């Protein structure tokens, strides 16, 4: 926290709310580091103006970035530094920030379906980051092949129903089936509407080739409680399985998978969220893939 003081504002203003059975970020948050719109989506920036998701959808041309909290930009101060804002800067049209807490592909498909049905025109490009499917599983160690993992606010009830925590070894196959199902649904929806789609090959500190001096000083990768110990252990054990499945799904769908690949050398705020330079490095990979489709 001493090295990343801006994170304090995200913790102080962190608010999760239910929209139906889905957890979203709190609406209409305003602070020095970030802001959210009336639907709980973080504002993106284009042409020096902060835009809500609705503002973007009303534009003549717009893009969408779908994903979990690394799309939202937890800990990343300045709406202008998030993935959607950087892509808007690169392509000359706004991108909406459709990031949810542990946002999974099923819920992001539902949002995309609603946007396609209700917006005046379809998006010019979509970037989908499915890493929330896996990180949610690492928190919960529970998965259903259709509905995925329970959200974090449901965990106490799920543990009670099952009479204790579930072994992740028995649950990884349902998780992989879930992610393949809903990534495929997003791809088919985009193809049906002639919308270019790029899948984001997001990554974490645990795949970093070598920690930086800042990483070491922040003690990234060191669990601070039993919950993190479980989460980190599950991640390390199954990240290869998840990565292999996402690669095979992208190949089968004929959709580009953009990102650093198996290892990375980018900057992190914590184990799962990128700093300013790390975010820009990922967006460079995404933009290169988008450019080939436009």
Tab-separated table of C-alpha atoms in Angstrom:
chain	number	residue	atom	x	y	z
A	1	UNK	CA	0.000	0.000	0.000
A	2	UNK	CA	2.907	2.317	0.729
A	3	UNK	CA	4.229	1.816	-2.807
A	4	UNK	CA	0.769	1.965	-4.414
A	5	UNK	CA	-1.088	4.648	-2.399
A	6	UNK	CA	-3.751	5.063	-5.108
A	7	UNK	CA	-5.072	1.595	-4.231
A	8	UNK	CA	-6.458	3.033	-0.991
A	9	UNK	CA	-9.172	4.917	-2.890
A	10	UNK	CA	-10.303	1.741	-4.619
A	11	UNK	CA	-10.537	-0.105	-1.316
A	12	UNK	CA	-12.248	2.816	0.418
A	13	UNK	CA	-14.804	3.190	-2.380
A	14	UNK	CA	-15.253	-0.486	-3.230
A	15	UNK	CA	-18.937	-1.329	-3.382
A	16	UNK	CA	-20.591	-4.376	-4.921
A	17	UNK	CA	-24.306	-4.475	-5.655
A	18	UNK	CA	-26.699	-7.050	-7.097
A	19	UNK	CA	-28.307	-6.527	-10.484
A	20	UNK	CA	-30.582	-9.534	-10.545
A	21	UNK	CA	-28.304	-12.391	-9.482
A	22	UNK	CA	-25.172	-10.735	-10.885
A	23	UNK	CA	-22.653	-8.738	-8.839
A	24	UNK	CA	-21.649	-5.388	-10.335
A	25	UNK	CA	-19.694	-2.418	-9.102
A	26	UNK	CA	-21.571	0.313	-7.291
A	27	UNK	CA	-23.143	3.022	-9.453
A	28	UNK	CA	-22.293	6.729	-9.481
A	29	UNK	CA	-19.037	6.491	-7.523
A	30	UNK	CA	-16.902	9.628	-7.733
A	31	UNK	CA	-13.386	9.997	-6.343
A	32	UNK	CA	-10.034	11.313	-7.501
A	33	UNK	CA	-8.863	7.965	-8.907
A	34	UNK	CA	-11.937	6.679	-10.754
A	35	UNK	CA	-15.670	7.041	-11.348
A	36	UNK	CA	-18.574	4.808	-12.348
A	37	UNK	CA	-21.749	5.461	-14.305
A	38	UNK	CA	-25.376	4.868	-13.300
A	39	UNK	CA	-25.072	1.167	-14.204
A	40	UNK	CA	-21.869	0.624	-12.202
A	41	UNK	CA	-19.541	0.519	-15.217
A	42	UNK	CA	-16.331	2.504	-14.897
A	43	UNK	CA	-16.198	5.544	-17.152
A	44	UNK	CA	-13.868	5.372	-20.119
A	45	UNK	CA	-12.289	8.420	-21.715
A	46	UNK	CA	-12.318	9.549	-25.338
A	47	UNK	CA	-11.348	12.962	-26.641
A	48	UNK	CA	-10.786	14.169	-23.093
A	49	UNK	CA	-14.372	13.365	-22.044
A	50	UNK	CA	-15.514	10.761	-19.509
A	51	UNK	CA	-18.091	8.482	-21.127
A	52	UNK	CA	-20.596	6.087	-19.593
A	53	UNK	CA	-21.311	2.766	-21.260
A	54	UNK	CA	-24.575	4.273	-22.526
A	55	UNK	CA	-22.718	7.237	-24.020
A	56	UNK	CA	-20.461	4.869	-25.939
A	57	UNK	CA	-23.384	2.845	-27.275
A	58	UNK	CA	-24.970	5.984	-28.712
A	59	UNK	CA	-21.825	6.822	-30.705
A	60	UNK	CA	-21.650	6.372	-34.468
A	61	UNK	CA	-18.807	3.933	-33.902
A	62	UNK	CA	-17.797	2.279	-30.638
A	63	UNK	CA	-16.088	-0.747	-29.162
A	64	UNK	CA	-16.587	-2.870	-26.049
A	65	UNK	CA	-14.090	-4.415	-23.654
A	66	UNK	CA	-15.737	-7.228	-21.678
A	67	UNK	CA	-14.063	-8.784	-18.667
A	68	UNK	CA	-13.391	-8.934	-14.927
A	69	UNK	CA	-11.747	-6.450	-12.567
A	70	UNK	CA	-8.577	-6.181	-14.655
A	71	UNK	CA	-10.736	-4.564	-17.365
A	72	UNK	CA	-12.389	-2.346	-14.757
A	73	UNK	CA	-8.864	-1.424	-13.704
A	74	UNK	CA	-8.852	-2.068	-9.965
A	75	UNK	CA	-6.048	-0.039	-8.397
A	76	UNK	CA	-5.317	1.810	-11.649
A	77	UNK	CA	-5.787	5.526	-11.015
A	78	UNK	CA	-7.253	7.622	-13.821
A	79	UNK	CA	-10.085	6.460	-16.075
A	80	UNK	CA	-7.901	7.507	-19.009
A	81	UNK	CA	-5.387	4.754	-18.163
A	82	UNK	CA	-7.771	1.794	-18.433
A	83	UNK	CA	-7.855	-0.659	-21.342
A	84	UNK	CA	-10.962	0.819	-23.028
A	85	UNK	CA	-9.561	4.356	-22.905
A	86	UNK	CA	-6.216	3.272	-24.364
A	87	UNK	CA	-7.957	1.416	-27.202
A	88	UNK	CA	-10.128	4.483	-27.865
A	89	UNK	CA	-6.979	6.587	-28.101
A	90	UNK	CA	-5.513	4.090	-30.559
A	91	UNK	CA	-8.525	3.647	-32.864
A	92	UNK	CA	-10.247	7.022	-32.754
A	93	UNK	CA	-13.615	5.892	-31.398
A	94	UNK	CA	-14.820	5.220	-27.828
A	95	UNK	CA	-14.662	1.853	-26.096
A	96	UNK	CA	-16.988	1.088	-23.176
A	97	UNK	CA	-15.576	-0.430	-19.986
A	98	UNK	CA	-17.727	-3.499	-19.290
A	99	UNK	CA	-15.825	-4.871	-16.311
A	100	UNK	CA	-17.521	-6.798	-13.485
A	101	UNK	CA	-16.132	-8.183	-10.207
A	102	UNK	CA	-14.832	-11.615	-11.277
A	103	UNK	CA	-16.931	-11.043	-14.391
A	104	UNK	CA	-17.574	-14.405	-16.039
A	105	UNK	CA	-18.281	-15.163	-19.682
A	106	UNK	CA	-21.922	-16.115	-19.100
A	107	UNK	CA	-22.782	-12.778	-17.510
A	108	UNK	CA	-20.731	-10.866	-20.068
A	109	UNK	CA	-22.556	-12.721	-22.856
A	110	UNK	CA	-25.857	-11.566	-21.328
A	111	UNK	CA	-24.673	-7.948	-21.295
A	112	UNK	CA	-23.416	-8.201	-24.871
A	113	UNK	CA	-26.739	-9.696	-25.986
A	114	UNK	CA	-28.640	-6.812	-24.401
A	115	UNK	CA	-26.366	-4.241	-26.015
A	116	UNK	CA	-26.706	-5.870	-29.435
A	117	UNK	CA	-30.493	-5.859	-29.104
A	118	UNK	CA	-30.910	-2.337	-27.724
A	119	UNK	CA	-28.124	-0.166	-29.094
A	120	UNK	CA	-28.771	1.805	-32.296
A	121	UNK	CA	-25.982	-0.132	-34.028
A	122	UNK	CA	-23.636	-3.023	-33.215
A	123	UNK	CA	-20.118	-2.360	-31.930
A	124	UNK	CA	-17.222	-1.915	-34.324
A	125	UNK	CA	-15.074	-4.269	-32.239
A	126	UNK	CA	-15.300	-6.411	-29.104
A	127	UNK	CA	-12.470	-7.544	-26.837
A	128	UNK	CA	-13.446	-10.338	-24.442
A	129	UNK	CA	-11.215	-11.286	-21.515
A	130	UNK	CA	-12.379	-14.555	-19.980
A	131	UNK	CA	-9.939	-14.655	-17.058
A	132	UNK	CA	-12.769	-13.982	-14.607
A	133	UNK	CA	-14.041	-17.508	-15.283
A	134	UNK	CA	-10.804	-18.897	-13.889
A	135	UNK	CA	-10.107	-16.442	-11.069
A	136	UNK	CA	-13.637	-16.910	-9.714
A	137	UNK	CA	-13.024	-20.660	-9.707
A	138	UNK	CA	-9.736	-20.136	-7.856
A	139	UNK	CA	-11.602	-18.242	-5.128
A	140	UNK	CA	-14.417	-20.768	-4.793
A	141	UNK	CA	-13.128	-24.162	-6.093
A	142	UNK	CA	-16.691	-24.790	-7.341
A	143	UNK	CA	-17.924	-24.854	-10.942
A	144	UNK	CA	-20.962	-25.892	-12.968
A	145	UNK	CA	-20.572	-26.613	-16.709
A	146	UNK	CA	-23.474	-24.275	-17.555
A	147	UNK	CA	-23.631	-21.711	-14.760
A	148	UNK	CA	-19.982	-21.493	-13.736
A	149	UNK	CA	-18.798	-20.633	-10.228
A	150	UNK	CA	-20.848	-18.933	-7.507
A	151	UNK	CA	-20.086	-15.282	-6.966
A	152	UNK	CA	-18.123	-14.263	-3.902
A	153	UNK	CA	-21.198	-13.134	-1.976
A	154	UNK	CA	-22.761	-16.594	-2.377
A	155	UNK	CA	-19.823	-18.598	-1.056
A	156	UNK	CA	-20.952	-19.009	2.553
A	157	UNK	CA	-24.274	-20.490	1.437
A	158	UNK	CA	-22.612	-22.749	-1.142
A	159	UNK	CA	-20.192	-24.155	1.453
A	160	UNK	CA	-23.123	-24.787	3.790
A	161	UNK	CA	-25.117	-26.579	1.063
A	162	UNK	CA	-22.185	-28.836	0.230
A	163	UNK	CA	-21.224	-29.547	3.818
A	164	UNK	CA	-17.784	-28.006	3.401
A	165	UNK	CA	-15.343	-26.911	0.748
A	166	UNK	CA	-15.107	-28.884	-2.496
A	167	UNK	CA	-11.866	-30.260	-3.914
A	168	UNK	CA	-10.944	-28.234	-7.017
A	169	UNK	CA	-9.597	-31.386	-8.700
A	170	UNK	CA	-13.170	-32.629	-9.197
A	171	UNK	CA	-14.383	-29.226	-10.382
A	172	UNK	CA	-11.835	-28.127	-12.993
A	173	UNK	CA	-13.480	-30.090	-15.840
A	174	UNK	CA	-16.873	-28.400	-15.315
A	175	UNK	CA	-15.070	-25.042	-15.226
A	176	UNK	CA	-13.324	-25.721	-18.534
A	177	UNK	CA	-16.623	-26.826	-20.091
A	178	UNK	CA	-18.258	-23.631	-18.816
A	179	UNK	CA	-15.627	-21.325	-20.254
A	180	UNK	CA	-15.675	-23.094	-23.632
A	181	UNK	CA	-19.478	-22.874	-23.784
A	182	UNK	CA	-19.751	-19.149	-23.120
A	183	UNK	CA	-16.681	-17.980	-25.015
A	184	UNK	CA	-18.217	-19.837	-27.932
A	185	UNK	CA	-21.574	-18.132	-27.373
A	186	UNK	CA	-19.916	-14.701	-27.438
A	187	UNK	CA	-18.011	-15.595	-30.613
A	188	UNK	CA	-21.140	-16.835	-32.398
A	189	UNK	CA	-23.117	-13.736	-31.388
A	190	UNK	CA	-20.377	-11.490	-32.754
A	191	UNK	CA	-20.103	-13.504	-35.959
A	192	UNK	CA	-23.867	-13.402	-36.478
A	193	UNK	CA	-23.765	-9.608	-36.211
A	194	UNK	CA	-20.539	-9.273	-38.261
A	195	UNK	CA	-18.661	-7.796	-35.296
A	196	UNK	CA	-14.874	-8.327	-35.081
A	197	UNK	CA	-13.922	-10.182	-31.884
A	198	UNK	CA	-10.569	-10.537	-30.157
A	199	UNK	CA	-10.080	-12.809	-27.150
A	200	UNK	CA	-7.729	-11.399	-24.536
A	201	UNK	CA	-5.073	-13.800	-23.275
A	202	UNK	CA	-4.861	-12.130	-19.876
A	203	UNK	CA	-2.133	-13.077	-17.465
A	204	UNK	CA	-1.135	-12.688	-13.813
A	205	UNK	CA	1.883	-12.057	-11.635
A	206	UNK	CA	2.283	-15.817	-11.196
A	207	UNK	CA	3.187	-16.189	-14.885
A	208	UNK	CA	5.764	-13.404	-14.735
A	209	UNK	CA	9.226	-14.449	-15.911
A	210	UNK	CA	11.060	-12.590	-13.154
A	211	UNK	CA	9.680	-10.340	-10.382
A	212	UNK	CA	10.710	-6.695	-10.441
A	213	UNK	CA	12.242	-4.901	-7.468
A	214	UNK	CA	8.824	-3.328	-6.797
A	215	UNK	CA	7.124	-6.746	-6.957
A	216	UNK	CA	9.561	-8.066	-4.383
A	217	UNK	CA	9.168	-5.057	-2.122
A	218	UNK	CA	5.370	-5.403	-2.328
A	219	UNK	CA	5.761	-9.142	-1.600
A	220	UNK	CA	3.553	-10.119	-4.528
A	221	UNK	CA	2.733	-13.809	-4.522
A	222	UNK	CA	2.942	-14.078	-0.738
A	223	UNK	CA	-0.422	-15.072	0.740
A	224	UNK	CA	-1.593	-13.014	3.714
A	225	UNK	CA	-4.343	-15.388	4.897
A	226	UNK	CA	-5.730	-18.902	4.433
A	227	UNK	CA	-8.153	-17.816	1.696
A	228	UNK	CA	-5.309	-16.428	-0.397
A	229	UNK	CA	-3.239	-19.547	0.216
A	230	UNK	CA	-6.055	-21.651	-1.278
A	231	UNK	CA	-6.626	-19.206	-4.134
A	232	UNK	CA	-2.957	-18.985	-5.104
A	233	UNK	CA	-2.467	-22.758	-4.877
A	234	UNK	CA	-5.478	-23.463	-7.111
A	235	UNK	CA	-4.302	-20.866	-9.615
A	236	UNK	CA	-0.806	-22.329	-9.848
A	237	UNK	CA	-2.100	-25.882	-10.168
A	238	UNK	CA	-4.659	-25.280	-12.911
A	239	UNK	CA	-3.559	-22.177	-14.842
A	240	UNK	CA	-1.952	-24.400	-17.487
A	241	UNK	CA	-5.198	-26.339	-17.976
A	242	UNK	CA	-7.174	-23.127	-18.311
A	243	UNK	CA	-4.688	-21.600	-20.730
A	244	UNK	CA	-4.674	-24.745	-22.888
A	245	UNK	CA	-8.473	-24.782	-23.058
A	246	UNK	CA	-8.689	-21.100	-24.015
A	247	UNK	CA	-6.091	-21.593	-26.749
A	248	UNK	CA	-7.954	-24.598	-28.159
A	249	UNK	CA	-11.307	-22.788	-28.020
A	250	UNK	CA	-9.904	-19.744	-29.825
A	251	UNK	CA	-8.371	-21.972	-32.491
A	252	UNK	CA	-11.597	-23.939	-32.992
A	253	UNK	CA	-13.606	-20.721	-33.294
A	254	UNK	CA	-11.093	-19.061	-35.607
A	255	UNK	CA	-10.852	-16.054	-33.271
A	256	UNK	CA	-7.543	-14.289	-32.547
A	257	UNK	CA	-6.169	-14.725	-29.023
A	258	UNK	CA	-4.020	-11.712	-28.163
A	259	UNK	CA	-1.724	-11.221	-25.199
A	260	UNK	CA	1.695	-12.100	-23.836
A	261	UNK	CA	1.183	-15.874	-23.906
A	262	UNK	CA	2.471	-18.384	-21.361
A	263	UNK	CA	4.786	-15.933	-19.607
A	264	UNK	CA	4.918	-12.178	-19.207
A	265	UNK	CA	7.226	-9.391	-18.186
A	266	UNK	CA	4.674	-6.667	-17.457
A	267	UNK	CA	3.903	-4.544	-14.409
A	268	UNK	CA	1.374	-5.411	-11.709
A	269	UNK	CA	-0.324	-3.555	-8.877
A	270	UNK	CA	-1.147	-6.838	-7.144
A	271	UNK	CA	-1.139	-10.466	-8.235
A	272	UNK	CA	-4.050	-10.035	-10.664
A	273	UNK	CA	-4.217	-6.357	-11.651
A	274	UNK	CA	-1.964	-4.454	-14.026
A	275	UNK	CA	-0.215	-1.165	-13.414
A	276	UNK	CA	-0.219	1.616	-15.997
A	277	UNK	CA	2.644	0.215	-18.065
A	278	UNK	CA	1.313	-3.334	-17.855
A	279	UNK	CA	-2.119	-2.222	-19.051
A	280	UNK	CA	-0.617	-0.371	-21.994
A	281	UNK	CA	1.514	-3.384	-22.948
A	282	UNK	CA	-1.560	-5.636	-23.029
A	283	UNK	CA	-3.510	-3.070	-25.034
A	284	UNK	CA	-0.740	-2.941	-27.614
A	285	UNK	CA	-1.235	-6.688	-28.142
A	286	UNK	CA	-5.025	-6.320	-28.293
A	287	UNK	CA	-4.835	-3.376	-30.695
A	288	UNK	CA	-2.574	-5.242	-33.088
A	289	UNK	CA	-5.100	-8.084	-33.276
A	290	UNK	CA	-8.071	-5.715	-33.645
A	291	UNK	CA	-6.338	-3.843	-36.450
A	292	UNK	CA	-6.149	-6.966	-38.596
A	293	UNK	CA	-9.946	-7.383	-38.353
A	294	UNK	CA	-11.120	-3.835	-39.091
